[in-house]
Amino acid sequence: MTLDLKAAATTLNGLRPFPVAVTTILNGRANGLMSLSAGAASIVPEAPRVTISLTKYNLTHDLVLESGVFAMHLLAATPEEQFAISLDILMGLGGSSGRDGDKISQFRTKPGVTGTPILLDALSYVEGRVVHSLDIDESTLFVADVVAAEQLHDGERLRVGPAWGALPKEWIEQYDRNHHPQLESARRYREQAKS
Ligand SMILES: Cc1cc2nc3c(=O)[nH]c(=O)nc-3n(C[C@H](O)[C@H](O)[C@H](O)COP(=O)(O)O)c2cc1C
């Protein structure tokens, strides 16, 4: 039977509508990216866990793998001025690699309990220490104990749909240029795993 990719996309696309800003630090080197893979990973309310899937191609992946710490921030859709700030964070972290230069110092931050930079203009965050990780060929799935959490502002959570619709065309082109080699790398990892 041929795999129905359209049906797969209908089922899977947009399952996680909230883009999160992931930050981390290793030996003083801070970095971060945007992700749509974040989720809650425990049913125990007094011991929350978070899961995140990071592509091996990305610098943040390597830093989290080694440091075992990260923060995962939700961005704000409201009030209006906060929406613009959230887009700045999305564009600053999600369209280029920290391998090409520092991405964090342009943002207002404070160190979290793990030393990870906390984005002060985010809506809220959880900070985690990795307790399990699973190599899934092109990515690693990290599961972390939440060791700190804070609501920094009031407002609604930013969804990727309205955010994407408001991003400048030039930035989306840059994102596509950044995404293409990442996808090729992912396909190579999958091929290697077969052999
Ligand atoms: C909305 C959005 C969602 C993304 N989701 C993920 C994701 O789940 N995992 C991942 O590794 N990269 C994801 N990316 C791509 C990274 O954010 C992007 O490749 C980034 O430039 C990597 O930076 P780094 O090399 O400094 O870590 C996403 C990007 C955007 C804009």
Coordinates of N, CA, C and O and ligand atoms in Angstrom, one line a residue, residues 31-37 53-55 58-60 93-98 103 160 164 171 175 178 182, ligand 1:
N31 N 22.8 30.0 23.5 CA 22.2 29.9 22.2 C 20.7 29.6 22.3 O 20.2 29.3 23.5
G32 N 20.0 29.6 21.2 CA 18.6 29.2 21.3 C 18.0 29.1 19.9 O 18.6 29.5 18.9
L33 N 16.8 28.5 19.8 CA 16.1 28.3 18.6 C 14.6 28.4 18.8 O 14.2 28.4 20.0
M34 N 13.8 28.4 17.7 CA 12.4 28.3 17.8 C 12.0 26.8 17.6 O 12.7 26.1 16.8
S35 N 11.0 26.4 18.2 CA 10.5 25.0 18.0 C 9.0 24.9 18.1 O 8.4 25.6 18.8
L36 N 8.5 23.9 17.3 CA 7.1 23.6 17.4 C 6.9 22.2 18.0 O 5.8 21.6 17.8
S37 N 7.9 21.7 18.6 CA 7.8 20.3 19.1 C 7.6 20.2 20.6 O 7.6 19.1 21.1
S53 N 11.9 18.2 20.8 CA 12.6 17.4 19.8 C 13.5 18.4 19.0 O 13.0 19.3 18.4
L54 N 14.8 18.2 19.1 CA 15.8 19.1 18.4 C 16.5 18.4 17.3 O 17.0 17.3 17.5
T55 N 16.6 19.0 16.2 CA 17.3 18.5 15.0 C 18.8 18.5 15.2 O 19.3 19.5 15.6
N58 N 21.1 21.4 14.2 CA 21.1 22.7 14.9 C 22.1 22.8 16.0 O 22.2 21.8 16.8
L59 N 22.7 23.9 16.2 CA 23.7 24.1 17.3 C 23.0 23.9 18.6 O 23.6 23.3 19.5
T60 N 21.8 24.4 18.8 CA 21.1 24.2 20.1 C 21.0 22.7 20.5 O 21.2 22.4 21.7
L93 N 15.7 34.0 16.7 CA 16.2 32.6 17.0 C 15.9 31.6 16.0 O 16.6 30.6 15.9
G94 N 14.9 31.8 15.2 CA 14.4 30.7 14.3 C 14.8 30.7 12.9 O 14.5 29.8 12.1
G95 N 15.6 31.8 12.4 CA 15.9 31.9 11.0 C 17.3 31.8 10.7 O 17.7 31.8 9.5
S96 N 18.2 31.7 11.7 CA 19.6 31.6 11.4 C 20.2 30.8 12.5 O 19.6 30.6 13.6
S97 N 21.5 30.3 12.3 CA 22.1 29.4 13.3 C 23.1 30.2 14.2 O 23.8 31.1 13.7
G98 N 23.1 29.8 15.4 CA 24.1 30.4 16.3 C 25.5 30.0 15.9 O 26.5 30.6 16.4
K103 N 23.2 34.9 19.0 CA 21.9 35.3 18.7 C 21.2 35.8 20.0 O 20.1 36.3 19.9
V160 N 1.3 29.9 15.9 CA 2.2 30.0 14.8 C 1.5 30.6 13.6 O 2.1 31.3 12.8
W164 N 3.0 33.6 11.6 CA 3.6 33.4 10.3 C 3.1 34.4 9.3 O 3.8 34.9 8.4
W171 N 12.2 37.7 5.6 CA 12.6 36.8 6.7 C 12.1 35.3 6.3 O 12.9 34.4 6.6
Y175 N 14.4 32.1 6.2 CA 14.0 30.8 6.9 C 14.1 29.6 6.0 O 14.7 28.6 6.3
N178 N 17.6 28.6 5.3 CA 18.1 28.0 6.5 C 17.6 26.5 6.7 O 18.2 25.6 7.1
Q182 N 18.9 21.9 6.4 CA 18.5 21.1 7.6 C 17.7 19.9 7.2 O 17.9 18.8 7.7
Ligands
LIG1 C1 8.1 28.0 13.8 C2 9.4 27.2 13.9 C3 9.5 25.9 14.4 C4 10.6 25.2 14.4 N1 10.6 23.9 15.0 C5 11.8 23.3 15.2 C6 11.9 22.1 16.0 O1 10.9 21.6 16.5 N2 13.1 21.5 16.2 C7 14.3 22.0 15.7 O2 15.4 21.5 15.9 N3 14.2 23.2 14.9 C8 13.1 23.8 14.7 N4 13.0 25.0 14.0 C9 14.2 25.5 13.3 C10 15.2 26.2 14.2 O3 14.6 27.1 15.0 C11 16.2 26.9 13.3 O4 16.8 25.9 12.4 C12 17.3 27.6 14.0 O5 17.9 28.5 13.1 C13 18.4 26.7 14.6 O6 19.3 27.5 15.3 P1 20.7 27.0 16.0 O7 21.5 26.3 14.9 O8 21.3 28.2 16.5 O9 20.3 26.0 17.0 C14 11.8 25.7 13.9 C15 11.8 27.0 13.4 C16 10.6 27.8 13.4 C17 10.7 29.2 12.8

